[in-house]
Amino acid sequence: SATIDVPMLKMLNDREMPAIALGTYLGFDKGGAVTSKDKQLRNVVMQAIDLGYRHFDTAAIYNTEAEVGEAIRMKIDEGVIKREDVFLTTKLWNTHHKREQVAVAMKETLNKTGLDYVDLFLMHWPIALNEDYSHSNTDYLETWRAMEEMVKLGYTKSIGLSNFNKLQVATVLQECTIKPVALQIEVHPQIIQEDLISYAKDEGIIVMGYSPFGSLVKRFGMDLPGPKMDDPVLTSLAKKYDKTPAQIVLRWLVDRKVVPIPKTVSPKRLLENINIFDFKLKEEEIEKINQFNSNTRYTLPSFWQKHPFYPFDMVPNPIPDPFRSEIKS
Ligand code: NDP
């Protein structure tokens, strides 16, 4: 079967990033991040590589680094790819923001993946936590300096940020010796992130968009407000281009120079989600999808909003901290 050729985007350190990444976060339950049964995720990542995916998004907190790494190593062993043909993004968790903890976390990530280096190491949040999940005042600039060390030691090729607001990105840019090449944030038709995306673009930072399907798919087992798969704007574009509404939304991200990170464990949807590089939306079509914006976040850890580096707007009734109850119970 033919594989899809994914375009590459040039980063400000002159390295290249594949224009779409496969998400590998499988959700959260009482025991922590969900891991897959019978190597389901490993097999999905291997199928993804066969289809043309060259970029995978994981994180220490997802508990999927080992399976993603194993899939990459098996495809290298099969001779399907070389290490330099794949791009692995992972993230530092909030409990490892202190200078000496960053190196420990980085080495643990490399151990889990079984790889000599990762391509992109992101600070998952600007928020530092202690081991018991109480708030830590460790400044993200201290964390950033330690991440710069990881580049110098060759453990990661590039470093970047996730869930930082504009002011926080600006602060890192002002103080850094190595610039963040990427900013991973929530982007979908319900939160189009015009301001942060244009700021990042001006600084040469590539934006990666998480939860790209927004309200098109069920979240937390619920139908949430916002456009669905049967939305007339999306279905008419889908009909015009002979694509699905899901593909239209992914292409809307690509056309805005955002790297979408769709997650799927279905072989059929794996192909569907990467098969978006043979058409292009017109400016007015992009604008039409932009009209869905309501600045709705699905990742809203309001239980951290008293933290000095909480990145988002405050909300009136913060929900309890699900992570902390994991630890305490
Ligand atoms: P997505 O928008 O990728 O939605 C995933 C859901 O959509 C799954 O239920 C999946 O089900 C379904 N789906 C996938 N493709 C299709 C399709 N073509 N048609 C219909 N349904 C489809 O949301 P996520 O929140 O999972 O985000 C994606 C990735 O972004 C994560 O896996 C993670 O890597 C990253 N992320 C990063 C965050 C951060 O803080 N930096 C926060 C949240 C996510 P199925 O698997 O059955 O296909």
Short mmCIF file of C-alpha atoms and ligand atoms in Angstrom, two decimals:
data_model
loop_
_atom_site.label_atom_id
_atom_site.label_comp_id
_atom_site.label_asym_id
_atom_site.label_seq_id
_atom_site.Cartn_x
_atom_site.Cartn_y
_atom_site.Cartn_z
CA SER A 1 0.00 0.00 0.00
CA ALA A 2 1.20 3.50 -0.87
CA THR A 3 2.56 5.58 1.98
CA ILE A 4 1.73 9.25 2.41
CA ASP A 5 4.53 11.80 2.02
CA VAL A 6 4.30 14.23 4.91
CA PRO A 7 5.76 17.72 4.29
CA MET A 8 8.54 18.96 6.58
CA LEU A 9 8.57 22.32 8.37
CA LYS A 10 11.84 24.14 8.96
CA MET A 11 12.44 25.07 12.59
CA LEU A 12 14.49 28.04 13.76
CA ASN A 13 17.47 25.82 14.57
CA ASP A 14 17.44 24.69 10.91
CA ARG A 15 16.16 21.22 11.76
CA GLU A 16 12.92 19.93 10.24
CA MET A 17 9.69 18.74 11.81
CA PRO A 18 7.10 16.54 10.02
CA ALA A 19 3.88 18.54 9.56
CA ILE A 20 1.58 16.10 11.43
CA ALA A 21 2.18 14.05 14.59
CA LEU A 22 0.34 11.04 15.98
CA GLY A 23 -0.96 11.67 19.51
CA THR A 24 -0.34 8.87 22.00
CA TYR A 25 -2.15 10.01 25.14
CA LEU A 26 -4.65 7.27 25.98
CA GLY A 27 -6.47 9.00 28.84
CA PHE A 28 -6.47 8.95 32.59
CA ASP A 29 -8.17 6.77 35.17
CA LYS A 30 -7.88 6.07 38.90
CA GLY A 31 -4.53 4.35 38.49
CA GLY A 32 -2.97 7.21 36.48
CA ALA A 33 -2.36 7.41 32.75
CA VAL A 34 -3.94 4.51 30.87
CA THR A 35 -1.54 2.11 29.20
CA SER A 36 -2.61 -0.03 26.26
CA LYS A 37 -3.42 -3.74 26.44
CA ASP A 38 -1.41 -6.34 24.51
CA LYS A 39 0.90 -3.72 22.99
CA GLN A 40 -2.02 -2.13 21.12
CA LEU A 41 -0.31 1.26 20.97
CA ARG A 42 3.02 -0.23 19.89
CA ASN A 43 1.23 -1.96 17.03
CA VAL A 44 -0.64 1.22 16.10
CA VAL A 45 2.62 3.21 15.96
CA MET A 46 4.16 0.51 13.75
CA GLN A 47 1.15 0.68 11.40
CA ALA A 48 1.41 4.45 11.47
CA ILE A 49 5.04 4.29 10.34
CA ASP A 50 4.01 2.00 7.47
CA LEU A 51 1.37 4.58 6.45
CA GLY A 52 3.85 7.47 6.46
CA TYR A 53 3.62 8.98 9.95
CA ARG A 54 7.08 10.22 10.93
CA HIS A 55 6.26 12.23 14.06
CA PHE A 56 4.99 10.90 17.40
CA ASP A 57 3.90 12.89 20.41
CA THR A 58 4.26 11.39 23.87
CA ALA A 59 5.10 12.59 27.40
CA ALA A 60 6.52 11.18 30.61
CA ILE A 61 3.07 11.49 32.24
CA TYR A 62 1.32 9.53 29.42
CA ASN A 63 3.03 6.23 30.28
CA THR A 64 3.40 5.54 26.56
CA GLU A 65 7.07 6.40 25.96
CA ALA A 66 8.13 2.74 26.17
CA GLU A 67 5.62 1.48 23.60
CA VAL A 68 6.29 4.34 21.18
CA GLY A 69 10.04 3.79 21.50
CA GLU A 70 9.66 0.05 20.99
CA ALA A 71 7.65 0.58 17.80
CA ILE A 72 10.29 2.95 16.41
CA ARG A 73 13.10 0.54 17.27
CA MET A 74 11.27 -2.39 15.67
CA LYS A 75 10.71 -0.43 12.45
CA ILE A 76 14.39 0.53 12.42
CA ASP A 77 15.32 -3.14 12.90
CA GLU A 78 12.95 -4.09 10.05
CA GLY A 79 14.82 -1.61 7.84
CA VAL A 80 11.65 0.39 7.14
CA ILE A 81 13.11 3.61 8.59
CA LYS A 82 16.36 4.95 9.97
CA ARG A 83 16.43 6.74 13.31
CA GLU A 84 16.89 10.10 11.57
CA ASP A 85 13.70 9.55 9.54
CA VAL A 86 11.44 9.74 12.60
CA PHE A 87 10.77 12.66 14.90
CA LEU A 88 9.94 11.90 18.52
CA THR A 89 8.43 14.58 20.73
CA THR A 90 8.14 14.00 24.48
CA LYS A 91 7.58 16.15 27.56
CA LEU A 92 9.04 16.82 30.98
CA TRP A 93 6.50 16.36 33.77
CA ASN A 94 5.76 19.09 36.33
CA THR A 95 7.31 17.19 39.25
CA HIS A 96 10.78 17.38 37.64
CA HIS A 97 11.33 21.10 37.13
CA LYS A 98 14.34 21.56 39.40
CA ARG A 99 17.69 21.75 37.66
CA GLU A 100 18.99 18.35 38.84
CA GLN A 101 15.59 16.66 38.30
CA VAL A 102 15.51 17.56 34.59
CA ALA A 103 18.53 15.39 33.82
CA VAL A 104 17.06 12.52 35.84
CA ALA A 105 13.74 12.77 33.95
CA MET A 106 15.51 13.04 30.58
CA LYS A 107 17.55 9.90 31.23
CA GLU A 108 14.46 8.03 32.37
CA THR A 109 12.72 9.00 29.12
CA LEU A 110 15.68 7.74 27.07
CA ASN A 111 15.70 4.54 29.09
CA LYS A 112 12.00 3.97 28.51
CA THR A 113 12.16 4.66 24.77
CA GLY A 114 15.38 2.70 24.32
CA LEU A 115 16.67 5.50 22.07
CA ASP A 116 19.92 7.53 22.29
CA TYR A 117 18.11 10.83 21.84
CA VAL A 118 14.70 12.37 21.32
CA ASP A 119 14.02 15.02 18.71
CA LEU A 120 11.99 17.45 20.78
CA PHE A 121 11.77 17.76 24.56
CA LEU A 122 8.97 20.06 25.72
CA MET A 123 8.30 21.57 29.12
CA HIS A 124 4.76 20.15 29.53
CA TRP A 125 3.55 23.08 31.69
CA PRO A 126 5.13 26.24 33.14
CA ILE A 127 3.89 24.89 36.49
CA ALA A 128 6.31 23.20 38.90
CA LEU A 129 4.98 20.73 41.47
CA ASN A 130 6.58 18.90 44.36
CA GLU A 131 6.50 15.13 44.51
CA ASP A 132 3.25 15.23 46.55
CA TYR A 133 1.75 17.59 43.93
CA SER A 134 1.81 20.59 46.24
CA HIS A 135 2.86 23.75 44.37
CA SER A 136 6.54 24.47 43.92
CA ASN A 137 7.91 27.94 43.19
CA THR A 138 10.65 26.63 40.91
CA ASP A 139 10.83 29.13 38.08
CA TYR A 140 10.35 27.79 34.55
CA LEU A 141 13.50 29.73 33.64
CA GLU A 142 15.53 27.41 35.91
CA THR A 143 13.85 24.47 34.18
CA TRP A 144 14.61 25.97 30.78
CA ARG A 145 18.32 26.35 31.59
CA ALA A 146 18.43 22.68 32.56
CA MET A 147 16.67 21.76 29.30
CA GLU A 148 19.31 23.74 27.38
CA GLU A 149 21.89 21.48 29.06
CA MET A 150 20.03 18.46 27.66
CA VAL A 151 20.60 19.80 24.14
CA LYS A 152 24.29 20.36 24.84
CA LEU A 153 24.61 16.80 26.16
CA GLY A 154 22.95 15.43 22.99
CA TYR A 155 19.97 13.86 24.78
CA THR A 156 17.52 15.92 22.73
CA LYS A 157 18.00 17.69 19.40
CA SER A 158 15.56 20.51 20.17
CA ILE A 159 13.63 21.94 23.10
CA GLY A 160 10.29 23.68 23.33
CA LEU A 161 7.30 24.68 25.44
CA SER A 162 3.75 23.49 26.01
CA ASN A 163 0.82 25.28 27.66
CA PHE A 164 2.77 28.55 28.03
CA ASN A 165 0.95 31.83 27.49
CA LYS A 166 2.34 34.67 25.39
CA LEU A 167 4.00 36.50 28.27
CA GLN A 168 5.64 33.28 29.47
CA VAL A 169 6.96 32.48 25.98
CA ALA A 170 8.29 36.05 25.76
CA THR A 171 10.02 35.63 29.13
CA VAL A 172 11.78 32.47 27.95
CA LEU A 173 12.78 34.17 24.67
CA GLN A 174 14.25 37.07 26.58
CA GLU A 175 16.31 34.95 28.98
CA CYS A 176 17.29 31.90 26.94
CA THR A 177 20.53 30.93 25.27
CA ILE A 178 18.74 28.29 23.16
CA LYS A 179 15.38 29.40 21.74
CA PRO A 180 12.30 27.19 22.00
CA VAL A 181 11.63 25.82 18.50
CA ALA A 182 8.03 24.78 19.22
CA LEU A 183 5.02 25.67 21.31
CA GLN A 184 2.39 22.97 21.86
CA ILE A 185 -1.06 24.32 22.73
CA GLU A 186 -4.72 23.39 22.41
CA VAL A 187 -6.01 24.37 18.94
CA HIS A 188 -9.31 23.38 17.33
CA PRO A 189 -12.33 25.20 15.87
CA GLN A 190 -13.51 26.14 19.37
CA ILE A 191 -10.17 27.69 20.37
CA ILE A 192 -8.42 29.03 17.28
CA GLN A 193 -5.57 30.77 19.17
CA GLU A 194 -5.15 33.58 16.63
CA ASP A 195 -3.07 35.78 18.91
CA LEU A 196 -0.66 33.16 20.25
CA ILE A 197 -0.21 31.57 16.81
CA SER A 198 0.61 34.87 15.13
CA TYR A 199 3.04 35.76 17.95
CA ALA A 200 4.77 32.36 17.67
CA LYS A 201 4.94 32.72 13.89
CA ASP A 202 6.60 36.14 14.23
CA GLU A 203 9.22 34.59 16.51
CA GLY A 204 9.82 31.63 14.18
CA ILE A 205 8.37 29.18 16.70
CA ILE A 206 6.35 26.27 15.28
CA VAL A 207 2.94 25.73 16.88
CA MET A 208 1.77 22.17 17.50
CA GLY A 209 -1.99 21.88 18.02
CA TYR A 210 -3.33 19.38 20.51
CA SER A 211 -6.89 17.98 20.74
CA PRO A 212 -7.35 19.02 17.06
CA PHE A 213 -10.86 17.56 16.72
CA GLY A 214 -12.27 19.71 19.51
CA SER A 215 -16.03 19.18 19.85
CA LEU A 216 -16.21 16.91 16.77
CA VAL A 217 -15.51 13.91 19.00
CA LYS A 218 -16.91 12.89 22.38
CA ARG A 219 -14.76 14.08 25.28
CA PHE A 220 -14.96 12.82 28.86
CA GLY A 221 -17.61 10.44 27.46
CA MET A 222 -19.84 13.42 26.63
CA ASP A 223 -21.12 15.39 23.68
CA LEU A 224 -19.92 18.91 24.40
CA PRO A 225 -21.15 22.15 22.77
CA GLY A 226 -19.57 23.14 19.46
CA PRO A 227 -19.52 21.85 15.87
CA LYS A 228 -20.05 18.10 15.40
CA MET A 229 -19.24 15.78 12.49
CA ASP A 230 -22.60 16.73 10.90
CA ASP A 231 -22.00 20.48 11.06
CA PRO A 232 -23.15 21.98 7.71
CA VAL A 233 -20.04 24.16 7.26
CA LEU A 234 -17.78 21.14 7.71
CA THR A 235 -19.90 18.67 5.75
CA SER A 236 -20.17 21.02 2.76
CA LEU A 237 -16.38 21.48 2.68
CA ALA A 238 -15.98 17.72 3.11
CA LYS A 239 -18.25 17.15 0.11
CA LYS A 240 -16.42 19.73 -2.00
CA TYR A 241 -12.99 18.17 -1.41
CA ASP A 242 -14.15 14.54 -1.13
CA LYS A 243 -12.85 14.38 2.44
CA THR A 244 -14.39 13.83 5.89
CA PRO A 245 -15.17 16.62 8.39
CA ALA A 246 -12.29 15.29 10.52
CA GLN A 247 -9.92 15.71 7.57
CA ILE A 248 -11.24 19.23 6.91
CA VAL A 249 -10.43 20.29 10.46
CA LEU A 250 -6.93 18.76 10.30
CA ARG A 251 -6.31 20.53 6.99
CA TRP A 252 -7.55 23.80 8.53
CA LEU A 253 -4.73 23.41 11.07
CA VAL A 254 -2.14 22.54 8.40
CA ASP A 255 -3.19 25.55 6.29
CA ARG A 256 -2.67 27.75 9.36
CA LYS A 257 0.87 26.28 9.65
CA VAL A 258 -0.07 24.44 12.84
CA VAL A 259 1.17 20.85 13.27
CA PRO A 260 -1.94 18.83 14.24
CA ILE A 261 -1.55 15.99 16.76
CA PRO A 262 -4.58 13.76 16.13
CA LYS A 263 -4.77 10.68 18.36
CA THR A 264 -6.31 7.47 17.11
CA VAL A 265 -5.84 3.78 17.78
CA SER A 266 -8.01 2.77 14.80
CA PRO A 267 -6.15 1.63 11.65
CA LYS A 268 -8.89 3.13 9.46
CA ARG A 269 -8.71 6.53 11.14
CA LEU A 270 -4.89 6.45 11.11
CA LEU A 271 -5.02 6.56 7.32
CA GLU A 272 -7.89 9.05 7.27
CA ASN A 273 -6.03 11.49 9.53
CA ILE A 274 -2.79 11.53 7.54
CA ASN A 275 -4.49 11.64 4.14
CA ILE A 276 -4.78 15.44 4.09
CA PHE A 277 -1.84 16.55 1.97
CA ASP A 278 -3.51 16.42 -1.46
CA PHE A 279 -5.82 19.42 -1.07
CA LYS A 280 -5.82 22.90 0.40
CA LEU A 281 -8.49 25.17 1.87
CA LYS A 282 -9.10 28.63 0.48
CA GLU A 283 -8.57 31.70 2.67
CA GLU A 284 -12.32 32.27 3.03
CA GLU A 285 -12.87 28.63 3.98
CA ILE A 286 -10.26 28.92 6.74
CA GLU A 287 -12.04 32.07 7.88
CA LYS A 288 -15.38 30.29 7.94
CA ILE A 289 -14.01 27.63 10.29
CA ASN A 290 -12.39 30.35 12.42
CA GLN A 291 -15.93 31.62 13.10
CA PHE A 292 -16.56 28.64 15.40
CA ASN A 293 -14.17 30.15 17.93
CA SER A 294 -15.54 30.40 21.48
CA ASN A 295 -12.20 30.15 23.34
CA THR A 296 -13.31 26.85 24.90
CA ARG A 297 -10.54 24.75 26.43
CA TYR A 298 -10.90 21.05 27.16
CA THR A 299 -7.56 20.99 28.98
CA LEU A 300 -8.27 23.44 31.78
CA PRO A 301 -6.44 22.52 35.00
CA SER A 302 -8.19 25.17 37.07
CA PHE A 303 -7.07 23.28 40.19
CA TRP A 304 -3.64 24.81 39.51
CA GLN A 305 -4.92 28.33 39.11
CA LYS A 306 -3.46 29.55 42.39
CA HIS A 307 0.00 28.54 41.13
CA PRO A 308 2.20 31.58 40.42
CA PHE A 309 2.79 30.40 36.84
CA TYR A 310 -0.76 29.28 35.96
CA PRO A 311 -0.94 30.11 32.23
CA PHE A 312 -4.67 30.56 31.54
CA ASP A 313 -7.45 32.94 32.54
CA MET A 314 -8.94 32.33 35.97
CA VAL A 315 -12.36 30.65 36.26
CA PRO A 316 -14.79 31.16 39.19
CA ASN A 317 -15.25 27.59 40.51
CA PRO A 318 -12.11 25.52 40.14
CA ILE A 319 -12.65 21.79 40.00
CA PRO A 320 -10.66 19.62 42.43
CA ASP A 321 -7.24 18.34 41.43
CA PRO A 322 -7.67 14.84 39.93
CA PHE A 323 -3.91 14.30 39.89
CA ARG A 324 -3.58 15.14 43.55
CA SER A 325 -6.42 12.82 44.59
CA GLU A 326 -4.52 10.03 42.78
CA ILE A 327 -1.57 10.64 45.01
CA LYS A 328 -3.47 11.06 48.27
CA SER A 329 -5.93 8.17 47.97
P1 NDP B 1 -8.00 14.41 19.57
O1 NDP B 1 -8.59 15.69 19.09
O2 NDP B 1 -6.86 13.83 18.83
O3 NDP B 1 -9.19 13.36 19.66
C1 NDP B 1 -8.99 12.01 19.90
C2 NDP B 1 -10.34 11.29 19.81
O4 NDP B 1 -10.83 11.39 18.47
C3 NDP B 1 -10.26 9.84 20.14
O5 NDP B 1 -11.44 9.53 20.85
C4 NDP B 1 -10.26 9.15 18.78
O6 NDP B 1 -10.83 7.87 18.89
C5 NDP B 1 -11.11 10.09 17.96
N1 NDP B 1 -10.74 10.15 16.52
C6 NDP B 1 -9.50 10.19 16.00
N2 NDP B 1 -9.54 10.32 14.66
C7 NDP B 1 -10.83 10.37 14.31
C8 NDP B 1 -11.51 10.50 13.07
N3 NDP B 1 -10.84 10.62 11.92
N4 NDP B 1 -12.87 10.50 13.09
C9 NDP B 1 -13.54 10.38 14.25
N5 NDP B 1 -12.97 10.25 15.47
C10 NDP B 1 -11.62 10.26 15.50
O7 NDP B 1 -7.69 14.70 21.10
P2 NDP B 1 -6.58 14.41 22.18
O8 NDP B 1 -7.03 15.20 23.34
O9 NDP B 1 -6.32 12.97 22.33
O10 NDP B 1 -5.26 15.12 21.66
C11 NDP B 1 -4.39 14.51 20.75
C12 NDP B 1 -2.97 14.43 21.28
O11 NDP B 1 -2.49 15.72 21.66
C13 NDP B 1 -2.80 13.59 22.55
O12 NDP B 1 -2.83 12.20 22.28
C14 NDP B 1 -1.48 14.10 23.05
O13 NDP B 1 -0.42 13.49 22.31
C15 NDP B 1 -1.57 15.60 22.74
N6 NDP B 1 -2.07 16.38 23.90
C16 NDP B 1 -1.18 17.24 24.54
C17 NDP B 1 -1.57 17.99 25.62
C18 NDP B 1 -0.58 18.89 26.29
O14 NDP B 1 -0.84 19.33 27.44
N7 NDP B 1 0.53 19.22 25.67
C19 NDP B 1 -2.95 17.91 26.18
C20 NDP B 1 -3.82 17.03 25.43
C21 NDP B 1 -3.38 16.31 24.34
P3 NDP B 1 -10.10 6.55 18.28
O15 NDP B 1 -8.76 6.42 18.95
O16 NDP B 1 -11.04 5.44 18.63
O17 NDP B 1 -9.99 6.81 16.82
#
